[in-house]
PDB file of C-alpha atoms in Angstrom:
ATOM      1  CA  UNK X   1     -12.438   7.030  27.986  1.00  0.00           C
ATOM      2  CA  UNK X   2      -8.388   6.571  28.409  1.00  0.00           C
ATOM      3  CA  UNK X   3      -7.505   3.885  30.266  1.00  0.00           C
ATOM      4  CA  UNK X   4      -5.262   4.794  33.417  1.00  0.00           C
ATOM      5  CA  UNK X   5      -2.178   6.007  33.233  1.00  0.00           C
ATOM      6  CA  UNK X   6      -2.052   6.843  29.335  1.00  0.00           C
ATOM      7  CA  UNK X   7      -2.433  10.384  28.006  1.00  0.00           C
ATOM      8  CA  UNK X   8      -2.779  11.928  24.874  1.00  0.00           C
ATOM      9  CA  UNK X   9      -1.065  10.019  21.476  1.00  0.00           C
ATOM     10  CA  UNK X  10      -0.101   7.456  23.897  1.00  0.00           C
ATOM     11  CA  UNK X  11      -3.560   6.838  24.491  1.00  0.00           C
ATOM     12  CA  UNK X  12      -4.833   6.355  20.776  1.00  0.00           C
ATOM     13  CA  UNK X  13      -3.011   2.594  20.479  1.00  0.00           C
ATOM     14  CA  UNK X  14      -5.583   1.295  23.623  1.00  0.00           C
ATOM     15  CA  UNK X  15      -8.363   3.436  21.569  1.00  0.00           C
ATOM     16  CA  UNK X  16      -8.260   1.743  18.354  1.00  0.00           C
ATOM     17  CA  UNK X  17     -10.055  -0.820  18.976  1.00  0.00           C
ATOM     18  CA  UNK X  18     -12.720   0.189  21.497  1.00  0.00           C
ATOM     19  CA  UNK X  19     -13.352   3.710  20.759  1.00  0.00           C
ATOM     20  CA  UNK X  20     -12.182   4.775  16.837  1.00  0.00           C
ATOM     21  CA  UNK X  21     -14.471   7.998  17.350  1.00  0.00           C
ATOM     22  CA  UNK X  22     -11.975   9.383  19.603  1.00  0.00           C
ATOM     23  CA  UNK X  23      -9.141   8.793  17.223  1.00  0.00           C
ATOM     24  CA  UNK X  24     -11.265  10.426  14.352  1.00  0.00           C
ATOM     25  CA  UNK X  25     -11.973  13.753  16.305  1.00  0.00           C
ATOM     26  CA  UNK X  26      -8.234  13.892  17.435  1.00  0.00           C
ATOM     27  CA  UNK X  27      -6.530  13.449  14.149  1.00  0.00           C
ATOM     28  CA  UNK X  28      -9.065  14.296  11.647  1.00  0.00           C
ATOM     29  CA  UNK X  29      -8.148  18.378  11.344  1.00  0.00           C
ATOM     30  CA  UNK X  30      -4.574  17.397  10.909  1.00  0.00           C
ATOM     31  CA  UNK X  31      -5.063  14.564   7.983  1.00  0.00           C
ATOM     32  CA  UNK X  32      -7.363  16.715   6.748  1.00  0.00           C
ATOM     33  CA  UNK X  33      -5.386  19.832   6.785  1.00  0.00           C
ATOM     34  CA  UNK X  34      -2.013  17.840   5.072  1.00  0.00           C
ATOM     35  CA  UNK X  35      -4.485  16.802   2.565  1.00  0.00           C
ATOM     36  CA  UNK X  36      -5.467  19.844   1.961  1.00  0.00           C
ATOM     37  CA  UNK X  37      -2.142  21.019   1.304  1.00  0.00           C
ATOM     38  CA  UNK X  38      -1.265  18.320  -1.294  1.00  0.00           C
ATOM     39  CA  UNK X  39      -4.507  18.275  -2.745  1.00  0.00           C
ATOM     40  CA  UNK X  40      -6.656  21.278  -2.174  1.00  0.00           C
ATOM     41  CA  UNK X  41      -9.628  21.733  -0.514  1.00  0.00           C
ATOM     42  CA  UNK X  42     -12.064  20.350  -3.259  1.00  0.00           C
ATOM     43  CA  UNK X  43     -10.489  16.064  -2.667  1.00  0.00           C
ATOM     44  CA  UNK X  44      -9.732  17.214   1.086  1.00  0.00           C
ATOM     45  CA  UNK X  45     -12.780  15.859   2.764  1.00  0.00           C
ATOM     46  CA  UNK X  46     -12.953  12.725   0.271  1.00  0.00           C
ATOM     47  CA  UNK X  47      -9.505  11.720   0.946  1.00  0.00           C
ATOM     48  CA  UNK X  48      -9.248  12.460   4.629  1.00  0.00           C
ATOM     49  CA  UNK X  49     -12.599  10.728   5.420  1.00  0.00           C
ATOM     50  CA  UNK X  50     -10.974   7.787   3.055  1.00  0.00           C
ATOM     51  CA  UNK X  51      -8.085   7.929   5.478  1.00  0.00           C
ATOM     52  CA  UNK X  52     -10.225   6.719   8.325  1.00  0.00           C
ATOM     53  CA  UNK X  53     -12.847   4.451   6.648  1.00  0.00           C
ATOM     54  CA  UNK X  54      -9.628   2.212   5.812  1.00  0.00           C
ATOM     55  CA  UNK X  55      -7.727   3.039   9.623  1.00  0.00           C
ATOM     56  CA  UNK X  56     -11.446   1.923  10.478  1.00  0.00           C
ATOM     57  CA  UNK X  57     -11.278  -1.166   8.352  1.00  0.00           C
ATOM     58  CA  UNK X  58      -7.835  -2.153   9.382  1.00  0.00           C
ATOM     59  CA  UNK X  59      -7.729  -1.307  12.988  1.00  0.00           C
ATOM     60  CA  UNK X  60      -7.264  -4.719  13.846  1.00  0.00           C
ATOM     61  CA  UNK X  61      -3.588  -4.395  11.887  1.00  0.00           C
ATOM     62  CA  UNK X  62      -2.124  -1.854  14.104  1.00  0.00           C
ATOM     63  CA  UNK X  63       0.197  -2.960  16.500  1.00  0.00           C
ATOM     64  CA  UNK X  64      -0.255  -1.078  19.655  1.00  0.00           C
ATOM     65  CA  UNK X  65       3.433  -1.930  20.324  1.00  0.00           C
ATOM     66  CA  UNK X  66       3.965   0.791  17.892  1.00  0.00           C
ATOM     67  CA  UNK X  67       2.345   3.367  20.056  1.00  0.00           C
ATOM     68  CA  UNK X  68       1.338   6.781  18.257  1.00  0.00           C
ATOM     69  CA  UNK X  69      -0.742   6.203  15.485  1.00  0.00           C
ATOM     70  CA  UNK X  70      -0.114   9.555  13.850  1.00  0.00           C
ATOM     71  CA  UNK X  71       2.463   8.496  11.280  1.00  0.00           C
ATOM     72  CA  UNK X  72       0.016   5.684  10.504  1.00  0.00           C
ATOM     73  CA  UNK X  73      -2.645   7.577   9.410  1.00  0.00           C
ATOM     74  CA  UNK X  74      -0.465   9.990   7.749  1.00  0.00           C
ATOM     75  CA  UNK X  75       0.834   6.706   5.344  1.00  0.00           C
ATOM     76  CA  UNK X  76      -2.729   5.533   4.885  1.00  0.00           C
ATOM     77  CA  UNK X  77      -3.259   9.519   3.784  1.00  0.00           C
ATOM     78  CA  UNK X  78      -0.034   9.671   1.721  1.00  0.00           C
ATOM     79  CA  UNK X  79      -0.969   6.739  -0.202  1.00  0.00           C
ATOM     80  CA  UNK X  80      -4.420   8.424  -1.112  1.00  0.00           C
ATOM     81  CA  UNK X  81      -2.463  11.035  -2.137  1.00  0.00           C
ATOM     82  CA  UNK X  82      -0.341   9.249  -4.014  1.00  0.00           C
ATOM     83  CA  UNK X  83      -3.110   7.728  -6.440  1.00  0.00           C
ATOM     84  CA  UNK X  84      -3.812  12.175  -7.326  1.00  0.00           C
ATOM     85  CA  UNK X  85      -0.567  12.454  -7.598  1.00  0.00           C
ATOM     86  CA  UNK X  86      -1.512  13.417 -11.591  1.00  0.00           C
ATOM     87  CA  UNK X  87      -3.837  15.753 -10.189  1.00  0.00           C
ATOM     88  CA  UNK X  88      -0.920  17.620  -7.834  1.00  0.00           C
ATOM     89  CA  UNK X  89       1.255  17.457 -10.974  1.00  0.00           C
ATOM     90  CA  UNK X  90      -1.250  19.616 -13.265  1.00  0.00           C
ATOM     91  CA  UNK X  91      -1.541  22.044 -10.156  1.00  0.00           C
ATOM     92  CA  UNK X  92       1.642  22.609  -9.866  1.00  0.00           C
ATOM     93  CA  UNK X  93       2.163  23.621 -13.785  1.00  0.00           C
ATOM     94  CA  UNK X  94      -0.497  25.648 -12.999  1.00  0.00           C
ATOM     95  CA  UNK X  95       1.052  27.487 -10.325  1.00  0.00           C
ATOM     96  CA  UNK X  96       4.244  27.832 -12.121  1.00  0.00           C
ATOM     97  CA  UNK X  97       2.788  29.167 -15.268  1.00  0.00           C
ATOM     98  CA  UNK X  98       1.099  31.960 -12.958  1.00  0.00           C
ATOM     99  CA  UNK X  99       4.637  32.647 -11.662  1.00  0.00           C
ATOM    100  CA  UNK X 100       4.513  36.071  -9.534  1.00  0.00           C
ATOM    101  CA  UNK X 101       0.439  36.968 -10.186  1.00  0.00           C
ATOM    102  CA  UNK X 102      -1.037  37.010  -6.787  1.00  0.00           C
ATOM    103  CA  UNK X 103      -4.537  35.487  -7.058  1.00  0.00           C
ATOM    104  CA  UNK X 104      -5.638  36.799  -3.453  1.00  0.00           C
ATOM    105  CA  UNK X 105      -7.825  39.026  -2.652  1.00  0.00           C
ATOM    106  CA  UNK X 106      -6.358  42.540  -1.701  1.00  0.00           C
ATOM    107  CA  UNK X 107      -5.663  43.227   1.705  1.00  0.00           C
ATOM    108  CA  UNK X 108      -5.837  46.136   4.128  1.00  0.00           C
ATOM    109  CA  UNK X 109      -2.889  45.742   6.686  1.00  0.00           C
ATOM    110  CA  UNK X 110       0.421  46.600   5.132  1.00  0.00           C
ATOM    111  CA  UNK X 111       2.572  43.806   6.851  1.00  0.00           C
ATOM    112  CA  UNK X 112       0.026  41.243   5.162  1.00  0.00           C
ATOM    113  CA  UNK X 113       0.938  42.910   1.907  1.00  0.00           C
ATOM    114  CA  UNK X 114       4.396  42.884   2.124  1.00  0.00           C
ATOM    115  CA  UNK X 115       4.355  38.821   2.906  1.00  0.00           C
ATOM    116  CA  UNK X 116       2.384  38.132   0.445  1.00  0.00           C
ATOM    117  CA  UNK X 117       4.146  40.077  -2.455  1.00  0.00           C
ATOM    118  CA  UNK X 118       6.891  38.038  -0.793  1.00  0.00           C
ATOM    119  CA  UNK X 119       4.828  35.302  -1.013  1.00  0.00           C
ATOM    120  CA  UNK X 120       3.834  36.116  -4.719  1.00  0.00           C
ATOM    121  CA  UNK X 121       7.496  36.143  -5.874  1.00  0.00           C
ATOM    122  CA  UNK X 122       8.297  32.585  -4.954  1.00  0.00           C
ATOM    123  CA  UNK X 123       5.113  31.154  -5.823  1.00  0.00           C
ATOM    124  CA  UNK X 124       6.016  30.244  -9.359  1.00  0.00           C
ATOM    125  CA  UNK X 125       9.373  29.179  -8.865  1.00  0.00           C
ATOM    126  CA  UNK X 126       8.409  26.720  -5.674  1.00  0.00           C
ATOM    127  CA  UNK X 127       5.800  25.212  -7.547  1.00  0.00           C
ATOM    128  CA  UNK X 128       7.983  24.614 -10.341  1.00  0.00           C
ATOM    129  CA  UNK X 129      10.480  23.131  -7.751  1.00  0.00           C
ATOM    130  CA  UNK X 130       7.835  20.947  -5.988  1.00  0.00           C
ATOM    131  CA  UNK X 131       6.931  19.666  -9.356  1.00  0.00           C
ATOM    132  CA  UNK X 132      10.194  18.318 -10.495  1.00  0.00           C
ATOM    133  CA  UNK X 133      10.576  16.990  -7.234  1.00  0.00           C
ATOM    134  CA  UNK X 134      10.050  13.226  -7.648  1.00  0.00           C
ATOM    135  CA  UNK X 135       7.042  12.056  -5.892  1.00  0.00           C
ATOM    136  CA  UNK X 136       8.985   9.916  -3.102  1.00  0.00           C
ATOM    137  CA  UNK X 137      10.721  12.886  -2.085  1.00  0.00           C
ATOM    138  CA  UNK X 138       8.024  15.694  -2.581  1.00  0.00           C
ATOM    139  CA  UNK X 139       5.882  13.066  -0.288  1.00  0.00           C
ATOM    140  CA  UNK X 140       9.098  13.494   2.632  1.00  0.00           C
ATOM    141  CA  UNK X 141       9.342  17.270   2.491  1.00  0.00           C
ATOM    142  CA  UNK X 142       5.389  17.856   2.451  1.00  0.00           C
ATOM    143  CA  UNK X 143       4.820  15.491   5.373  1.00  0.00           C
ATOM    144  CA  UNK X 144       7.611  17.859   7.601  1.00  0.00           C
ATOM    145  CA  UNK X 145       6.403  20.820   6.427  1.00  0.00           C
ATOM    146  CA  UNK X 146       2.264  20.773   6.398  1.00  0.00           C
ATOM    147  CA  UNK X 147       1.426  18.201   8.378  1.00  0.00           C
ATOM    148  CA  UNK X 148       4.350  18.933  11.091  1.00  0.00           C
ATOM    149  CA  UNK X 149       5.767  15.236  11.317  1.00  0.00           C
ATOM    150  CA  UNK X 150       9.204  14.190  12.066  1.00  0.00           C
ATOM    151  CA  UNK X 151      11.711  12.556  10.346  1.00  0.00           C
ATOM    152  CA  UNK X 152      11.264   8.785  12.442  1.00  0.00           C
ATOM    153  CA  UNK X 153       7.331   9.859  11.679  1.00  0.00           C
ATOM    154  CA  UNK X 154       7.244  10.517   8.022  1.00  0.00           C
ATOM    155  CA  UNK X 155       9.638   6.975   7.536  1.00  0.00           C
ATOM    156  CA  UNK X 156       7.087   5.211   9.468  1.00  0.00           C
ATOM    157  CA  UNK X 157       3.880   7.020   7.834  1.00  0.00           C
ATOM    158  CA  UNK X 158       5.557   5.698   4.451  1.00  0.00           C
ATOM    159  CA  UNK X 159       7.168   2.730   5.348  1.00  0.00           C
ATOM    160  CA  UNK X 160      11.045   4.098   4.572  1.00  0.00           C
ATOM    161  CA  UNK X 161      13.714   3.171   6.548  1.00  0.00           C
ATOM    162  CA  UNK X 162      14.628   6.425   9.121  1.00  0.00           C
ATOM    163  CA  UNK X 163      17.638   7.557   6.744  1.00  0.00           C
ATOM    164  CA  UNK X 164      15.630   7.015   3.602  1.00  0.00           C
ATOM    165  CA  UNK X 165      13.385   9.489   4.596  1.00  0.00           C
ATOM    166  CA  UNK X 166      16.456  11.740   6.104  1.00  0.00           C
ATOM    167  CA  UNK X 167      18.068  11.728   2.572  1.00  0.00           C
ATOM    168  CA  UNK X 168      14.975  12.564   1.230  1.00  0.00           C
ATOM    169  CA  UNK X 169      14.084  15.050   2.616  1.00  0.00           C
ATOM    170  CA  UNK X 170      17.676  16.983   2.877  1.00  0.00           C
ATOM    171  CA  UNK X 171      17.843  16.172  -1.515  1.00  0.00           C
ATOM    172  CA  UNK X 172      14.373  18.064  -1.573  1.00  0.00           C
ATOM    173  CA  UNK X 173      15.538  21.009   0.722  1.00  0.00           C
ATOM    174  CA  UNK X 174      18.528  21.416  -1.056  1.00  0.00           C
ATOM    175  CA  UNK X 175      16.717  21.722  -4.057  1.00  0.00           C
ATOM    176  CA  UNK X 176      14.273  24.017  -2.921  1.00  0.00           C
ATOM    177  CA  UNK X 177      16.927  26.553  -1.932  1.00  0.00           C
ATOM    178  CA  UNK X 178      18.609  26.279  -5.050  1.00  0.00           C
ATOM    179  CA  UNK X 179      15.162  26.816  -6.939  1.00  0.00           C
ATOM    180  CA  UNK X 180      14.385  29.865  -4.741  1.00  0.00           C
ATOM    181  CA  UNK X 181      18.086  31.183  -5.381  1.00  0.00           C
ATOM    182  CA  UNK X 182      19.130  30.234  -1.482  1.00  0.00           C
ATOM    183  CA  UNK X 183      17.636  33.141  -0.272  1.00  0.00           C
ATOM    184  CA  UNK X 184      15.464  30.959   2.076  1.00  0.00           C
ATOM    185  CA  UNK X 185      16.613  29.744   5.383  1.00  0.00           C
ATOM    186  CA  UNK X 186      15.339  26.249   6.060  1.00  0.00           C
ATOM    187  CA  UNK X 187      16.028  24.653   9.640  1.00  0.00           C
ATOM    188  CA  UNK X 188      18.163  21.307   8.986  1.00  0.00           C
TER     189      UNK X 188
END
C-alpha cells in the first residue's frame, strides 16, 4: 500500500521500510535483466537475488531524502558485478575469438536475418572493445545501455560524481565507434 499522494518510484523511499516485497517485484526484472547482460543468465538469479538480500539488510541506510531507489540497487548490483568482473573478462575473449560466427539458431523471417548477420559482424569486434574497456568505464556505458539508467542515475548507482560518470561514459562511446569503424550512430 502507497501512502497518499506518492506514485510509482516516488513511492519505493516510504516502502523500504514497511513493505520491501513491493520494491522486490518492481525492480527485480530490471536488476535482473542488467545482470543478465553483464553476466549471463547462469550468475543472473544469484546475483540479482544477492542484490536484494543486502538492499534487504541495509534498508535502514537509505535515505528516503534521496527518493528513487533505482540507482541504488543498480550500485548494490554493479558491485556484485564487479567481484565477476574476471568472469565478464574471459567472456568477452570468448566472444572476440568467435568474431563474425553467429551461434543462433537459424531463423525464418528475412528481416531477423539480415539484423542478425548485422549483428554477427560486430559481435567480435564489440566484445573486443568492451573488453579493453576498463572496468570503471565498461560499468558507465553498460548501466545506460542495458539497464536504461541515466547519467545522474548511473553516478549515484556507483557513487561517481555526475561528470565522472559523463566522461565515462562519452571515453567508452567514443571508443566503441572507433572499434566498430564509426559506422554506428550512438545518441550523445
Amino acid at each position: 500500500m502507497e501512502q497518499p499522494g506518492t506514485t510509482g518510484l516516488d513511492a519505493d523511499a516510504h516502502l523500504i521500510e514497511r513493505d520491501f516485497t513491493a520494491i522486490f517485484d518492481r525492480h527485480y526484472r530490471a536488476i535482473y535483466a542488467y545482470v543478465a547482460r553483464r553476466l549471463g543468465p547462469d550468475l543472473a538469479e544469484d546475483v540479482a537475488s544477492e542484490t536484494f538480500l543486502i538492499a534487504f539488510d541495509r534498508r535502514h541506510t537509505f535515505d528516503p531524502a534521496r527518493g528513487d531507489l533505482r540507482p541504488w540497487l543498480f550500485g548494490i548490483a554493479s558491485n556484485l558485478v564487479a567481484r565477476h568482473v574476471r568472469a565478464e573478462l574471459r567472456r568477452y575473449r570468448a566472444l572476440a575469438r568467435a568474431g563474425g560466427q553467429d551461434t543462433g539458431r537459424a531463423d525464418s523471417h528475412a528481416d531477423a536475418v539480415a539484423g542478425r548477420l548485422d549483428a554477427a559482424a560486430v559481435r567480435g569486434p564489440l566484445a573486443e572493445a568492451l573488453r579493453r574497456l576498463p572496468e570503471p568505464v565498461r560499468a558507465v556505458l553498460l548501466l545506460v545501455a542495458w539497464a536504461g539508467l541515466t547519467q545522474q542515475e548511473v553516478a549515484e548507482a556507483l557513487g561517481i560524481p555526475a561528470g565522472t560518470a559523463r566522461s565515462r561514459l562519452h571515453r567508452a562511446r567514443q571508443d566503441m565507434r572507433q572499434a566498430l569503424g564509426a559506422e554506428i550512430e550512438v545518441d550523445e
